[in-house]
Amino acid sequence: MVNQDNNLENMRHTLSHILAAAVRELYPTTTKFGIGPAIDNGFYYDIDFGDIKVNEADLPKIEKKMRGIIARKLELKKRILSKEEALAWAKENGQDYKVELIEDLPEGSEISVYDLGDLFTDLCKGPHVENTSEVGAFKLIRVAGAYWRGDEKREMLTRIYGVAFATEEELEDYLKRQEEAKARDHRKLGKELDLFCSSDLVGSGLPLFTPRGTILRDMLNELAQGYRVRCGYRKVCIPHIANIDLYKTSGHLQKFPELLQFVSQESGDHLAIKPVSCPHHTQIFASAPRSYKELPVKYLETTMVYRDERKGELGGLSRVRAITQDDSHVFCTEDQVEQVFGELIESAKDLYSLVDMKLRLRLSFKDDGDGYIGDAGMWERAQNSIQKMADKFEMDYFIGIGEAAMYGPKMDFMAVDALGREWQLATVQLDYAMPERFGLEYTDVDGSKKTPIMVHCALIGSIERFMSVFIEHTGGWFPFWCAPEQIRIVTVNNTVSDYVAKIKDVLDGVALQKPIKNNEVRYSVDLSDDSLGKKIKRATELKIPAILIVGPKDAEEGIVSVRLRDKEEKVKLEDLANFLKDLK
């Protein structure tokens, strides 16, 4: 039986070769080829076009040439070359990037190349479909820049992306979902809904939140904090810079020196801008003697950390340099770990149910690399503990090797949005290493000194990244409780000001209570001379959940016409408060 996933990957891999062959036929004298792998949903090829500028307007021409090649039913045949033969082939064809790849291989290597009929030969491990008629359905979708081998100091190549599926129906379904994703793009909606902006003077990856966007941030953060406050977490506050010795002790400086951005100090102090907050919280725990009777000690803080991400990897709110984390840390005994994890798991499940996202769990374990701290025994104990808890709490999970944090394994909650895309957002992490590195201790029941275990947790993770997902998940139609502007009163004419005042008195007295306690209604009044239609259009474009339409007849009857996204209702003024409390 054919493995469908492997067969689809073979189709996509073959299409990258066909793309290169089409480009070679269209631009025979200028092209040099980098790499062209199969990827999720399709394929790409990195190409050096020399002085020729290729953009998305050229894609139909390239795609047409590809279809012509496919129609020829060319076979793909594998040949094995010695390293010397492969180098001779690459140099003879002027393929400098292939020469570099071949030179990096060990001496004596046997190297495979694939011939696409007599049309094109490429350095490749394979496998592929047998001939070009078997590649399924595809479409070229975009052009981007890509540094050769991911090094920003190297040549900038042109990357042509394509998508590919086994059938035309699957391709059409994918393209429709992509169109929906474009309409929901958080960068587009962020501008339309006046949530955030950027400035070249401020810098890339440093978004600026408007009053409306700040309300949304605050509501989401208050929601996440509320779960932990109810579980006994207490708020703390730390500075945005620290002595680099803090990060030497934690291990961040040695393992991830690129995370740290240093502050110049004439005083001679060696300071860095904080990339994480966990080492600071260890020092609050260490500031006083601790007894087993106090444990678990639970700290909560929403704070910014700073990481110098590559400019080319930044995008809207999804990847930024100033990251606001809804962070929390627990210091506890071995016997308390399960209870701490249980509280956080239940909190995450409830929170993501509230925002209508399904969850599954990734158990993020270490690989064989050296980017971790702690010994092998500690890691085995921690990973076994994480997996046992996932089993006990009956979570749907899979294991991600190489996804662990530097100091310990994690439970990463993978949230599925309205378009079926999966995002890693919430996380709960088990840490035996950092308490030992900082010499943390508490006095046990027998008077002996013990090292606590540390649990790290973020329920929504980076608030910026969560917002990017949440904006696209909702399409900008936020639930009533967190909408920046929940209600807009629009008047038919200027004769109803007295009645509008009565409506405002009702709104000013409403506290919604859920899911955030005592959150007052956020509303505005449109008293402009514009037509009612224009006023409603303005409010709808801002995706305001409830529009209260007020005219002379409404004032006379003591009612309010409430227009929601999917319906309109007449509500008596005395019932308006309770009506609003029931909105979701």
XYZ file of C-alpha atoms in Angstrom:
584
model
C 0.000 0.000 0.000
C 1.389 3.453 -0.971
C 2.027 5.828 1.909
C -0.059 8.844 0.857
C 2.028 11.344 2.841
C 5.258 10.090 1.275
C 3.710 10.028 -2.181
C 2.521 13.630 -1.762
C 5.982 14.677 -0.625
C 7.435 12.998 -3.716
C 5.001 14.979 -5.896
C 6.004 18.240 -4.244
C 9.694 17.440 -4.457
C 9.348 16.643 -8.159
C 7.508 19.931 -8.724
C 10.468 21.851 -7.333
C 12.620 20.237 -10.048
C 10.025 21.056 -12.691
C 9.980 24.658 -11.440
C 13.770 24.851 -11.805
C 13.599 23.314 -15.287
C 10.950 25.841 -16.355
C 13.042 28.727 -15.022
C 16.109 27.393 -16.836
C 14.165 27.313 -20.140
C 12.831 30.854 -19.634
C 16.100 32.369 -18.350
C 18.804 30.102 -19.800
C 21.844 32.355 -19.432
C 21.393 33.919 -15.986
C 20.100 31.360 -13.508
C 22.022 29.659 -10.730
C 20.176 27.303 -8.414
C 20.318 26.986 -4.640
C 18.017 24.461 -2.992
C 14.466 23.338 -3.801
C 12.815 21.168 -1.140
C 9.297 19.924 -0.543
C 7.648 21.707 2.409
C 4.300 21.658 4.196
C 1.592 22.221 1.565
C 4.015 22.573 -1.349
C 7.543 23.380 -2.435
C 9.949 26.204 -3.222
C 13.206 26.856 -5.047
C 15.871 29.440 -4.219
C 17.283 30.894 -7.430
C 19.879 33.511 -8.320
C 18.553 35.331 -11.414
C 21.565 37.601 -11.738
C 20.537 41.079 -12.870
C 17.026 39.989 -13.842
C 14.266 40.920 -11.397
C 11.581 38.240 -11.124
C 8.392 39.043 -9.235
C 4.880 37.681 -8.835
C 3.803 39.101 -12.183
C 6.125 36.503 -13.752
C 4.550 33.513 -12.011
C 1.826 32.791 -14.618
C 4.514 32.602 -17.317
C 6.634 30.223 -15.232
C 3.596 28.144 -14.271
C 2.574 27.796 -17.938
C 6.046 26.556 -18.799
C 5.843 24.032 -15.932
C 2.533 22.678 -17.233
C 4.098 22.217 -20.634
C 6.913 20.170 -19.077
C 4.446 18.091 -17.082
C 2.461 17.290 -20.239
C 5.588 15.763 -21.790
C 5.510 12.929 -19.208
C 9.250 13.096 -18.657
C 10.819 10.373 -16.511
C 12.983 11.120 -13.483
C 16.058 8.928 -13.333
C 18.604 8.714 -10.554
C 22.356 8.572 -11.135
C 25.188 8.175 -8.609
C 28.312 10.323 -9.037
C 31.562 10.483 -7.127
C 32.318 13.759 -5.392
C 34.827 14.600 -8.138
C 32.264 13.865 -10.878
C 29.603 15.902 -9.125
C 31.973 18.871 -8.747
C 32.902 18.665 -12.408
C 29.214 18.626 -13.381
C 28.380 21.634 -11.170
C 31.373 23.687 -12.364
C 30.735 22.854 -16.023
C 27.159 24.134 -15.649
C 28.170 27.266 -13.759
C 26.220 26.216 -10.649
C 28.272 27.921 -7.935
C 25.796 27.164 -5.136
C 25.782 23.476 -5.995
C 29.602 23.526 -5.988
C 29.520 24.862 -2.429
C 27.064 22.201 -1.285
C 29.139 19.429 -2.859
C 32.410 20.727 -1.388
C 30.872 20.524 2.091
C 30.318 16.762 1.707
C 32.944 14.306 3.081
C 35.621 12.999 0.785
C 34.631 9.759 -0.894
C 30.926 10.581 -0.818
C 28.638 9.074 -3.396
C 26.293 11.802 -4.611
C 22.952 11.312 -6.308
C 21.600 13.473 -9.113
C 18.256 13.224 -10.877
C 17.735 13.699 -14.598
C 14.396 15.189 -15.626
C 14.304 13.573 -19.066
C 17.034 15.264 -21.081
C 15.791 18.674 -19.938
C 17.323 19.300 -16.513
C 19.673 17.643 -14.025
C 19.759 18.486 -10.323
C 21.713 17.505 -7.255
C 19.185 15.643 -5.099
C 18.709 12.748 -2.681
C 15.165 12.110 -3.930
C 12.826 10.328 -3.993
C 10.473 11.531 -6.748
C 7.500 10.324 -8.744
C 8.345 8.225 -11.771
C 7.342 10.784 -14.394
C 6.007 14.312 -14.535
C 2.400 13.293 -15.218
C 2.102 12.084 -11.574
C 2.648 15.384 -9.757
C -0.994 16.161 -8.897
C -2.389 19.716 -8.761
C -0.253 22.793 -8.090
C -0.089 26.574 -8.231
C 2.753 29.084 -7.851
C 1.718 31.580 -5.188
C 4.430 34.050 -4.264
C 7.990 35.331 -4.544
C 10.193 36.230 -1.581
C 13.814 36.986 -0.810
C 15.950 34.382 0.966
C 19.570 34.602 2.094
C 21.719 31.781 0.825
C 21.964 29.164 3.601
C 20.005 31.470 5.900
C 23.023 33.737 6.412
C 22.146 37.439 6.192
C 25.755 38.173 5.202
C 25.452 35.968 2.108
C 23.780 36.418 -1.285
C 20.082 37.270 -1.456
C 18.306 34.754 -3.702
C 14.784 34.785 -5.130
C 12.541 32.154 -3.551
C 9.553 31.026 -5.619
C 6.852 29.250 -3.617
C 4.258 26.817 -4.902
C 1.494 24.798 -3.279
C 0.631 21.267 -4.356
C -1.917 18.577 -3.508
C -2.929 15.218 -4.877
C -6.174 16.520 -6.420
C -7.614 19.727 -7.844
C -10.343 19.642 -5.172
C -7.773 19.662 -2.363
C -5.882 22.477 -4.053
C -9.038 24.577 -4.467
C -9.995 23.998 -0.835
C -6.545 25.108 0.287
C -6.613 28.233 -1.880
C -10.037 29.191 -0.517
C -8.742 28.861 3.027
C -5.749 31.008 2.110
C -8.049 33.723 0.774
C -9.962 33.627 4.043
C -6.653 33.869 5.916
C -5.736 36.986 3.906
C -9.039 38.598 4.841
C -8.329 37.782 8.486
C -4.642 38.831 8.431
C -4.020 40.478 11.801
C -1.805 43.159 10.216
C -4.647 44.204 7.910
C -7.291 44.059 10.650
C -4.981 45.736 13.148
C -4.906 48.796 10.915
C -8.597 48.716 9.978
C -9.696 48.325 13.606
C -7.137 50.836 14.918
C -5.428 48.364 17.265
C -1.691 48.880 16.674
C 0.793 50.591 14.400
C 4.535 50.684 13.745
C 7.135 53.362 13.203
C 10.487 53.245 11.439
C 11.761 55.691 14.043
C 10.825 53.291 16.838
C 12.120 50.246 14.956
C 11.112 46.911 13.440
C 9.426 44.404 15.709
C 8.424 47.086 18.217
C 4.668 47.567 17.763
C 2.833 50.557 19.209
C -0.624 49.884 20.640
C -3.384 52.441 20.228
C -6.000 53.060 22.953
C -8.286 50.453 21.354
C -5.498 47.889 21.049
C -4.374 48.545 24.614
C -7.868 47.768 25.908
C -7.790 44.423 24.076
C -4.321 43.654 25.501
C -5.447 44.531 29.007
C -8.611 42.429 28.793
C -6.732 39.354 27.568
C -4.030 39.795 30.202
C -6.588 40.309 32.975
C -8.329 37.123 31.888
C -5.092 35.090 31.993
C -4.004 36.565 35.316
C -7.409 35.943 36.869
C -7.088 32.186 36.554
C -3.830 32.174 38.498
C -4.904 34.730 41.091
C -7.761 32.352 41.917
C -5.162 29.606 42.395
C -3.164 31.651 44.904
C -0.565 33.335 42.696
C 0.664 36.731 43.912
C 1.884 39.564 41.721
C 5.536 40.627 41.731
C 7.450 43.221 39.718
C 11.009 43.168 38.383
C 13.232 45.646 36.467
C 13.912 45.501 32.740
C 17.707 45.214 33.106
C 19.955 43.056 35.262
C 23.579 42.309 36.005
C 24.905 39.798 33.476
C 25.996 37.583 36.381
C 22.317 36.718 36.788
C 22.280 35.195 33.298
C 25.659 33.504 33.812
C 24.224 31.720 36.837
C 20.990 30.788 35.047
C 22.943 29.470 32.050
C 21.317 31.776 29.488
C 24.543 33.647 28.727
C 26.473 30.467 27.972
C 23.755 28.614 26.085
C 22.063 31.488 24.258
C 24.398 34.493 24.172
C 22.478 35.900 21.194
C 19.486 36.485 23.493
C 21.310 39.147 25.498
C 21.534 42.807 24.553
C 24.039 44.681 26.669
C 23.674 48.105 28.255
C 26.681 50.417 28.206
C 27.419 51.694 31.693
C 30.172 54.156 32.544
C 29.868 53.041 36.170
C 31.510 49.756 35.275
C 28.424 47.639 35.962
C 27.824 44.991 33.316
C 24.114 45.083 32.583
C 21.869 43.407 30.029
C 18.260 43.938 28.972
C 16.233 41.008 30.263
C 15.377 38.313 27.673
C 13.540 36.187 30.292
C 12.077 36.821 33.735
C 12.544 33.467 35.492
C 16.041 34.192 36.922
C 14.737 37.385 38.542
C 11.907 35.496 40.242
C 14.393 33.047 41.758
C 15.943 35.990 43.573
C 12.632 37.030 45.093
C 12.281 33.492 46.429
C 15.891 33.595 47.692
C 15.411 36.939 49.466
C 14.086 35.341 52.667
C 14.369 32.003 54.532
C 11.688 29.573 53.313
C 9.926 26.755 55.152
C 8.105 23.761 53.709
C 4.988 25.263 55.310
C 5.103 28.188 52.813
C 5.341 26.015 49.728
C 4.155 26.225 47.049
C 5.287 29.830 46.586
C 3.533 31.202 43.482
C 4.605 34.377 41.655
C 2.763 36.075 38.825
C 3.899 38.894 36.557
C 3.051 40.282 33.152
C 6.254 41.856 31.912
C 8.152 42.663 28.752
C 11.285 40.794 27.740
C 13.493 41.765 24.824
C 15.116 39.644 22.140
C 17.022 40.845 19.099
C 15.192 38.776 16.490
C 16.420 38.916 12.905
C 14.710 41.664 10.945
C 13.669 39.291 8.159
C 11.835 37.051 10.650
C 9.721 39.822 12.177
C 6.067 40.029 11.183
C 3.230 42.106 12.627
C 2.564 40.905 16.165
C 3.420 37.266 15.500
C 7.164 37.800 16.001
C 8.423 40.892 17.788
C 11.463 42.148 19.688
C 9.542 43.424 22.725
C 7.597 40.420 24.039
C 4.985 40.779 26.769
C 4.694 37.517 28.691
C 1.944 36.557 31.109
C 4.578 34.822 33.167
C 4.342 32.856 36.391
C 6.698 30.745 38.469
C 6.038 28.279 41.260
C 8.553 26.972 43.800
C 7.291 23.713 45.278
C 8.120 20.242 46.565
C 8.122 17.077 44.474
C 4.811 16.050 46.049
C 3.183 19.341 45.012
C 4.151 19.269 41.323
C 1.119 17.274 40.239
C -1.320 19.644 41.944
C 0.411 22.708 40.457
C 0.327 21.190 36.972
C -3.283 20.119 37.426
C -4.399 23.654 38.292
C -2.602 25.101 35.292
C -3.867 22.415 32.888
C -7.464 23.029 33.983
C -6.940 26.789 33.670
C -5.578 26.433 30.133
C -8.420 24.138 29.082
C -11.017 26.561 30.439
C -9.376 29.664 28.949
C -9.097 28.202 25.445
C -12.641 26.859 25.631
C -13.756 30.410 26.442
C -12.075 31.777 23.283
C -13.422 28.813 21.257
C -10.128 27.110 20.416
C -9.569 23.378 20.664
C -6.394 22.183 22.374
C -4.017 19.292 22.125
C -0.741 18.845 23.951
C 2.842 18.609 22.781
C 5.232 17.084 25.309
C 8.406 18.992 24.452
C 11.456 16.852 25.244
C 15.190 17.355 24.699
C 17.183 16.003 21.778
C 20.846 14.963 21.731
C 22.107 18.540 21.304
C 24.126 20.476 23.855
C 21.731 23.423 24.287
C 20.463 22.219 27.671
C 21.500 22.430 31.317
C 21.272 19.643 33.882
C 22.384 16.003 33.826
C 20.829 13.063 31.994
C 19.252 11.643 35.143
C 17.469 14.906 35.899
C 16.096 15.073 32.350
C 14.864 11.473 32.420
C 13.098 12.052 35.727
C 11.515 15.312 34.528
C 10.354 13.895 31.175
C 8.855 10.803 32.805
C 7.021 13.032 35.272
C 5.618 15.237 32.489
C 4.375 12.232 30.516
C 2.745 10.600 33.567
C 0.844 13.832 34.281
C -0.360 14.074 30.673
C -1.659 10.501 30.979
C -3.302 11.150 34.333
C -5.123 14.264 33.119
C -6.208 12.386 29.961
C -4.746 14.919 27.553
C -4.472 14.216 23.815
C -0.722 14.586 23.321
C 2.226 13.899 21.074
C 5.961 14.121 21.790
C 8.151 16.791 20.192
C 11.821 15.865 20.392
C 14.105 18.908 20.517
C 11.325 21.274 21.659
C 12.279 21.384 25.356
C 13.325 24.548 27.142
C 16.974 24.958 28.061
C 16.315 23.950 31.677
C 13.590 21.311 31.383
C 10.757 19.592 29.466
C 7.451 21.315 28.742
C 3.774 20.788 28.171
C 3.025 23.050 25.210
C -0.651 23.631 24.475
C -1.363 23.640 20.741
C -4.466 25.714 19.973
C -6.452 25.236 16.756
C -7.980 28.406 15.285
C -11.093 28.950 13.142
C -9.145 28.134 9.958
C -7.804 24.859 11.342
C -4.280 26.196 11.889
C -2.358 25.048 14.944
C -0.438 27.453 17.217
C 1.743 26.861 20.243
C 0.533 29.376 22.850
C 0.196 28.268 26.496
C 3.030 26.360 28.145
C 3.772 24.688 31.502
C 7.403 23.776 32.131
C 9.117 21.628 34.745
C 12.522 22.800 35.965
C 14.864 20.931 38.309
C 17.980 22.700 37.031
C 17.582 26.417 37.745
C 16.815 26.106 41.495
C 20.045 24.123 41.859
C 22.082 26.631 39.851
C 20.887 29.467 42.095
C 21.277 27.474 45.309
C 17.615 27.877 46.230
C 16.521 26.039 49.348
C 13.807 25.616 51.935
C 13.755 24.010 55.381
C 11.937 20.675 55.334
C 9.824 19.164 58.141
C 12.889 17.410 59.613
C 14.964 20.603 59.642
C 17.082 19.605 56.616
C 17.706 21.900 53.663
C 16.038 20.897 50.380
C 16.051 22.322 46.853
C 12.611 23.299 45.542
C 11.313 22.388 42.099
C 10.406 25.260 39.779
C 7.363 25.313 37.484
C 7.175 27.942 34.724
C 3.835 28.801 33.111
C 2.349 31.206 30.582
C -1.339 30.732 29.834
C -1.384 32.872 26.696
C 2.401 33.137 26.207
C 3.452 36.239 24.328
C 0.499 38.623 24.478
C 1.540 40.043 21.100
C 1.607 36.616 19.465
C -1.642 35.590 21.150
C -3.271 38.766 19.839
C -2.112 37.982 16.291
C -3.759 34.547 16.537
C -6.867 35.839 18.340
C -7.466 38.649 15.816
C -7.299 36.167 12.928
C -9.289 33.518 14.804
C -12.179 35.939 15.396
C -11.754 37.870 12.145
C -11.786 40.994 14.328
C -15.268 40.236 15.694
C -14.147 40.007 19.301
C -16.357 38.546 22.024
C -18.390 41.216 23.785
C -16.371 41.005 27.015
C -13.043 41.986 25.409
C -14.081 44.184 22.454
C -12.228 47.526 22.680
C -15.513 49.322 22.058
C -18.452 47.161 23.055
C -21.321 49.507 22.263
C -21.907 52.499 20.040
C -25.032 54.601 20.373
C -26.117 56.063 17.037
C -28.910 58.591 16.773
C -31.450 58.999 14.006
C -31.435 62.775 14.537
C -30.519 65.380 17.131
C -33.887 65.402 18.929
C -33.166 62.454 21.233
C -30.332 63.799 23.400
C -32.388 63.520 26.603
C -33.155 59.865 25.895
C -29.508 59.175 25.034
C -28.604 60.566 28.469
C -30.925 58.000 30.090
C -29.278 55.184 28.066
C -25.839 56.407 29.179
C -26.985 56.303 32.807
C -27.857 52.621 32.327
C -24.552 51.818 30.601
C -22.531 53.644 33.260
C -24.066 51.408 35.904
C -23.438 48.057 34.217
C -20.610 45.801 35.457
C -20.491 42.623 33.395
C -18.767 40.447 36.043
C -17.734 37.695 33.594
C -15.302 36.363 32.640
C -13.502 39.340 34.244
C -14.921 40.774 37.437
C -16.305 44.326 37.523
C -15.440 45.257 33.928
C -17.452 48.340 33.051
C -19.126 48.685 29.680
C -17.054 50.520 27.075
C -19.205 52.659 24.800
C -19.303 55.818 22.718
C -22.026 58.023 21.232
C -22.115 59.126 17.586
C -23.900 62.498 17.619
C -22.572 63.566 14.223
C -24.831 65.083 11.539
C -24.151 62.129 9.221
C -26.998 59.945 8.040
C -28.006 56.963 10.135
C -26.696 54.670 7.386
C -23.223 56.234 7.530
C -23.135 56.003 11.319
C -24.079 52.321 11.253
C -21.531 51.627 8.516
C -18.759 53.265 10.563
C -19.619 51.200 13.627
C -19.872 47.992 11.575
C -16.491 48.553 9.921
C -14.967 48.731 13.410
C -16.763 45.445 14.195
C -18.413 46.884 17.320
C -20.476 44.037 18.803
C -23.591 46.048 19.719
C -25.009 49.143 18.003
C -27.807 50.924 19.863
C -30.017 52.768 17.362
C -32.028 55.581 18.950
C -34.750 57.598 17.279
C -37.761 59.674 18.400
C -40.083 56.646 18.310
C -37.669 54.665 20.500
C -37.592 57.520 23.005
C -41.360 57.726 23.014
C -41.791 53.972 23.612
C -38.868 53.653 26.058
C -37.055 51.049 23.999
C -33.650 50.632 22.352
C -33.048 48.974 18.975
C -29.985 46.767 19.526
C -28.229 45.651 16.343
C -25.894 42.699 16.873
C -23.731 40.975 14.288
C -26.394 38.424 13.362
C -29.689 39.967 14.483
C -31.539 43.041 15.728
C -33.734 43.202 18.813
C -35.999 45.727 20.488
C -35.127 45.953 24.188
C -36.941 47.925 26.877
C -34.717 50.476 28.576
C -35.292 48.885 31.993
C -34.184 45.493 30.590
C -31.098 46.782 28.786
C -28.598 46.105 31.605
C -29.576 42.447 31.930
C -29.655 42.060 28.137
C -26.047 43.281 27.898
C -24.897 40.982 30.708
C -26.071 37.976 28.676
C -24.089 38.932 25.539
C -21.076 36.796 24.680
